[in-house]
Tab-separated table of C-alpha atoms in Angstrom:
chain	number	residue	atom	x	y	z
A	276	MET	CA	12.681	-45.959	-20.838
A	277	ALA	CA	12.605	-42.241	-19.232
A	278	GLU	CA	15.778	-42.378	-18.075
A	279	ALA	CA	17.102	-43.335	-21.153
A	280	ARG	CA	15.469	-39.951	-23.035
A	281	VAL	CA	16.849	-37.589	-20.437
A	282	LYS	CA	20.233	-39.094	-20.957
A	283	ALA	CA	20.160	-38.882	-24.932
A	284	ARG	CA	18.318	-35.637	-24.945
A	285	GLU	CA	21.533	-34.561	-21.924
A	286	GLU	CA	23.902	-36.155	-24.346
A	287	SER	CA	22.508	-33.994	-27.638
A	288	VAL	CA	22.385	-30.759	-25.821
A	289	PHE	CA	26.682	-31.625	-24.795
A	290	ALA	CA	26.840	-32.264	-28.592
A	291	GLU	CA	25.130	-28.771	-29.913
A	292	ARG	CA	26.883	-26.464	-27.084
A	293	PHE	CA	30.382	-28.478	-28.021
A	294	ALA	CA	29.320	-28.406	-31.685
A	295	VAL	CA	28.996	-24.560	-31.548
A	296	PHE	CA	32.497	-24.101	-29.917
A	297	ALA	CA	33.768	-26.471	-32.578
A	298	GLU	CA	32.235	-23.655	-34.912
A	299	CYS	CA	33.658	-20.525	-33.178
A	300	LEU	CA	37.136	-21.618	-33.352
A	301	LEU	CA	36.717	-22.453	-37.123
A	302	THR	CA	35.527	-19.483	-37.644
A	303	GLY	CA	37.675	-17.653	-36.126
A	304	VAL	CA	40.651	-19.162	-38.332
A	305	TRP	CA	37.845	-17.876	-40.968
A	306	ILE	CA	37.874	-14.508	-39.305
A	307	ALA	CA	42.191	-14.734	-39.242
A	308	VAL	CA	42.232	-15.679	-42.903
A	309	ALA	CA	40.068	-12.556	-43.579
A	310	CYS	CA	42.129	-10.086	-41.940
A	311	LEU	CA	45.396	-10.593	-43.807
A	312	GLY	CA	44.619	-7.070	-45.703
A	313	VAL	CA	45.021	-5.178	-42.818
A	314	VAL	CA	42.161	-2.954	-43.505
A	315	THR	CA	39.487	-5.543	-43.457
A	316	TYR	CA	39.167	-7.096	-39.724
A	317	PRO	CA	35.636	-5.053	-39.307
A	318	ALA	CA	34.468	-6.834	-42.291
A	319	ALA	CA	35.810	-10.193	-40.951
A	320	PHE	CA	34.552	-9.962	-37.330
A	321	ALA	CA	31.209	-8.777	-38.871
A	322	ALA	CA	31.251	-11.966	-41.491
A	323	GLY	CA	32.186	-13.923	-38.389
A	324	ALA	CA	29.368	-13.031	-36.386
A	325	ARG	CA	26.811	-13.501	-38.762
A	326	HIS	CA	27.912	-16.964	-39.562
A	327	LEU	CA	27.311	-17.717	-35.987
A	328	ARG	CA	24.237	-16.051	-35.702
A	329	ARG	CA	22.424	-18.076	-38.512
A	330	ARG	CA	24.502	-21.333	-36.682
A	331	THR	CA	23.192	-20.219	-33.168
A	332	GLY	CA	19.571	-19.920	-35.514
A	333	HIS	CA	19.773	-23.909	-36.909
A	334	GLN	CA	20.505	-22.141	-39.990
A	335	GLY	CA	22.556	-23.160	-42.909
A	336	SER	CA	25.707	-21.798	-43.073
A	337	GLY	CA	29.641	-22.179	-44.455
A	338	TRP	CA	32.053	-20.943	-46.181
A	339	ARG	CA	30.499	-19.932	-48.992
A	340	GLU	CA	27.976	-17.621	-47.056
A	341	PHE	CA	30.970	-16.597	-44.529
A	342	ALA	CA	32.924	-15.135	-48.641
A	343	ALA	CA	29.582	-13.672	-49.314
A	344	ASP	CA	29.062	-11.502	-45.780
A	345	PHE	CA	32.635	-10.624	-45.798
A	346	ARG	CA	32.412	-8.934	-49.454
A	347	ALA	CA	29.341	-7.524	-48.597
A	348	ALA	CA	30.791	-6.266	-45.583
A	349	LEU	CA	33.729	-4.675	-46.906
A	350	ARG	CA	32.310	-2.267	-49.358
A	351	GLY	CA	32.030	0.296	-46.363
A	352	GLY	CA	34.411	-1.889	-43.785
A	353	TRP	CA	37.829	-0.840	-45.385
A	354	ALA	CA	37.199	2.566	-44.430
A	355	VAL	CA	36.319	1.908	-40.470
A	356	GLY	CA	39.668	-0.754	-40.464
A	357	LEU	CA	41.736	1.896	-41.969
A	358	ALA	CA	39.973	5.010	-39.336
A	359	GLY	CA	40.627	2.155	-36.739
A	360	TRP	CA	44.480	1.874	-37.593
A	361	ILE	CA	44.771	5.880	-38.075
A	362	LEU	CA	43.343	5.977	-34.287
A	363	ALA	CA	46.207	3.015	-33.385
A	364	ALA	CA	48.615	5.445	-34.774
A	365	LEU	CA	47.350	8.280	-32.565
A	366	ALA	CA	47.359	6.230	-29.512
A	367	GLN	CA	51.007	5.439	-29.953
A	368	VAL	CA	51.812	8.931	-30.163
A	369	ASP	CA	50.348	9.077	-26.620
A	370	VAL	CA	52.210	6.283	-25.343
A	371	LEU	CA	54.964	8.099	-27.059
A	372	ALA	CA	54.337	11.923	-24.784
A	373	VAL	CA	53.689	9.346	-21.750
A	374	ARG	CA	57.348	7.703	-21.891
A	375	LYS	CA	58.970	11.097	-23.246
A	376	GLY	CA	57.985	12.441	-19.614
A	377	LEU	CA	55.890	15.337	-21.388
A	378	PRO	CA	53.889	17.581	-19.054
A	379	GLY	CA	50.446	16.424	-19.308
A	380	GLY	CA	51.554	13.309	-21.151
A	381	PRO	CA	50.709	10.803	-18.114
A	382	ALA	CA	46.636	12.202	-18.334
A	383	ALA	CA	46.702	12.130	-22.157
A	384	GLY	CA	47.426	8.784	-22.412
A	385	ALA	CA	45.158	7.165	-20.121
A	386	VAL	CA	42.481	9.187	-22.031
A	387	GLY	CA	43.897	8.168	-25.310
A	388	LEU	CA	44.096	4.473	-24.099
A	389	PHE	CA	40.692	4.440	-23.017
A	390	ALA	CA	39.372	5.963	-26.104
A	391	LEU	CA	41.049	3.636	-28.280
A	392	ILE	CA	39.769	1.213	-25.772
A	393	GLY	CA	36.102	2.033	-25.892
A	394	LEU	CA	36.494	1.990	-29.774
A	395	ALA	CA	37.651	-1.410	-29.883
A	396	VAL	CA	34.920	-2.473	-28.307
A	397	ALA	CA	32.458	-0.677	-30.079
A	398	GLY	CA	33.721	-1.676	-33.350
A	399	LEU	CA	33.158	-5.056	-31.924
A	400	ARG	CA	28.957	-4.781	-30.855
A	401	ALA	CA	28.838	-2.722	-34.267
A	402	SER	CA	30.693	-5.755	-36.419
A	403	ALA	CA	28.063	-8.019	-34.183
A	404	VAL	CA	24.951	-7.105	-34.876
A	405	TRP	CA	25.782	-6.290	-39.048
A	406	ALA	CA	24.222	-7.434	-41.549
A	407	PRO	CA	23.848	-7.001	-45.808
A	408	GLY	CA	22.924	-3.085	-46.524
A	409	GLU	CA	23.921	-1.866	-43.402
A	410	ARG	CA	25.552	1.283	-43.291
A	411	TRP	CA	28.419	1.085	-41.165
A	412	ARG	CA	28.451	4.746	-40.023
A	413	VAL	CA	25.158	4.065	-38.263
A	414	LEU	CA	26.055	0.982	-36.848
A	415	LEU	CA	29.086	2.606	-35.316
A	416	ALA	CA	27.007	5.737	-34.020
A	417	ALA	CA	24.278	2.764	-32.172
A	418	ALA	CA	27.063	0.399	-30.750
A	419	GLY	CA	28.933	3.541	-29.107
A	420	ARG	CA	25.619	4.519	-27.410
A	421	ARG	CA	25.836	0.604	-26.204
A	422	THR	CA	28.992	0.409	-24.919
A	423	VAL	CA	28.341	3.053	-22.814
A	424	ARG	CA	24.595	1.777	-21.635
A	425	ASP	CA	25.918	-1.757	-21.389
A	426	PRO	CA	29.122	-1.597	-19.425
A	427	ALA	CA	29.061	-5.540	-18.418
A	428	GLY	CA	28.811	-6.216	-21.567
A	429	SER	CA	31.325	-3.832	-22.729
A	430	PHE	CA	33.511	-5.443	-19.702
A	431	LEU	CA	32.894	-8.281	-21.208
A	432	LEU	CA	34.237	-7.722	-24.680
A	433	VAL	CA	37.560	-5.941	-23.108
A	434	GLY	CA	38.111	-9.356	-21.366
A	435	GLY	CA	37.850	-11.557	-25.223
A	436	ALA	CA	40.088	-9.065	-26.470
A	437	ALA	CA	42.771	-9.759	-23.393
A	438	LEU	CA	42.240	-13.270	-23.476
A	439	VAL	CA	43.182	-13.221	-27.255
A	440	VAL	CA	45.992	-10.798	-26.152
A	441	CYS	CA	47.332	-13.216	-23.907
A	442	SER	CA	46.776	-16.253	-26.052
A	443	ALA	CA	49.331	-14.888	-28.201
A	444	LEU	CA	51.636	-13.955	-26.501
A	445	LEU	CA	51.473	-17.405	-25.083
A	446	ILE	CA	50.840	-19.603	-27.749
A	447	ALA	CA	50.326	-17.656	-30.441
A	448	PRO	CA	48.958	-20.429	-32.678
A	449	LEU	CA	46.296	-19.807	-30.506
A	450	ALA	CA	45.219	-16.830	-30.989
A	451	VAL	CA	43.960	-17.793	-33.994
A	452	PRO	CA	41.012	-19.607	-33.189
A	453	VAL	CA	39.802	-17.760	-30.442
A	454	LEU	CA	39.349	-14.904	-32.806
A	455	GLY	CA	36.338	-16.767	-33.425
A	456	ALA	CA	35.253	-16.710	-29.392
A	457	VAL	CA	35.782	-12.905	-29.470
A	458	ALA	CA	32.966	-13.264	-32.357
A	459	ALA	CA	30.986	-14.723	-30.583
A	460	ALA	CA	31.148	-12.870	-27.441
A	461	ALA	CA	29.744	-9.968	-28.609
A	462	VAL	CA	27.006	-11.343	-30.767
A	463	ALA	CA	26.131	-13.308	-27.339
A	464	VAL	CA	26.566	-9.455	-25.764
A	465	GLU	CA	24.518	-8.255	-28.134
A	466	GLU	CA	21.919	-10.552	-27.925
A	467	ARG	CA	21.803	-10.299	-23.857
A	468	TYR	CA	21.124	-6.447	-24.112
A	469	LEU	CA	18.085	-6.523	-26.883
A	470	ARG	CA	16.792	-9.090	-24.031
A	471	ARG	CA	17.582	-6.366	-21.310
């Protein structure tokens, strides 16, 4: 009798963990659809992270809640998305300086690349803690500090982003659901930081 209860509990833990994994993949699809607006990616990740926080907190959540969160995050998130694309264009200028052999080009390229990676990690961390009514500027400033103070978590998010890129290079459609895993990683990194 006791063995049956232990086995049933182990199966339910496995089923719950698999359900969270499946929810991450579905959330990745939702994030990809919400990112079609080009400058909407911060709001999409924020809505996805909030959905996953609700799911792991055993609260009801679905497509409607995701869409409502996306609309709320979009109010200030579109400006963050636009700024991200401008910074990416500036990083491209740094890469061109390196390729043209300009003096100081390699150093400028390295600084630009590391700055872009750091800003992307800070953006993911800010999206992971977003809630309705939060101001993106405040979230990004706090996320920037956490990015520097928690290098292990930051490297985890860099690895997650690298996984999305590798997935896209190997099998392009696989990159879509993996976006949800990156959002889940950002939520986990922030939860880990708060518990330290």
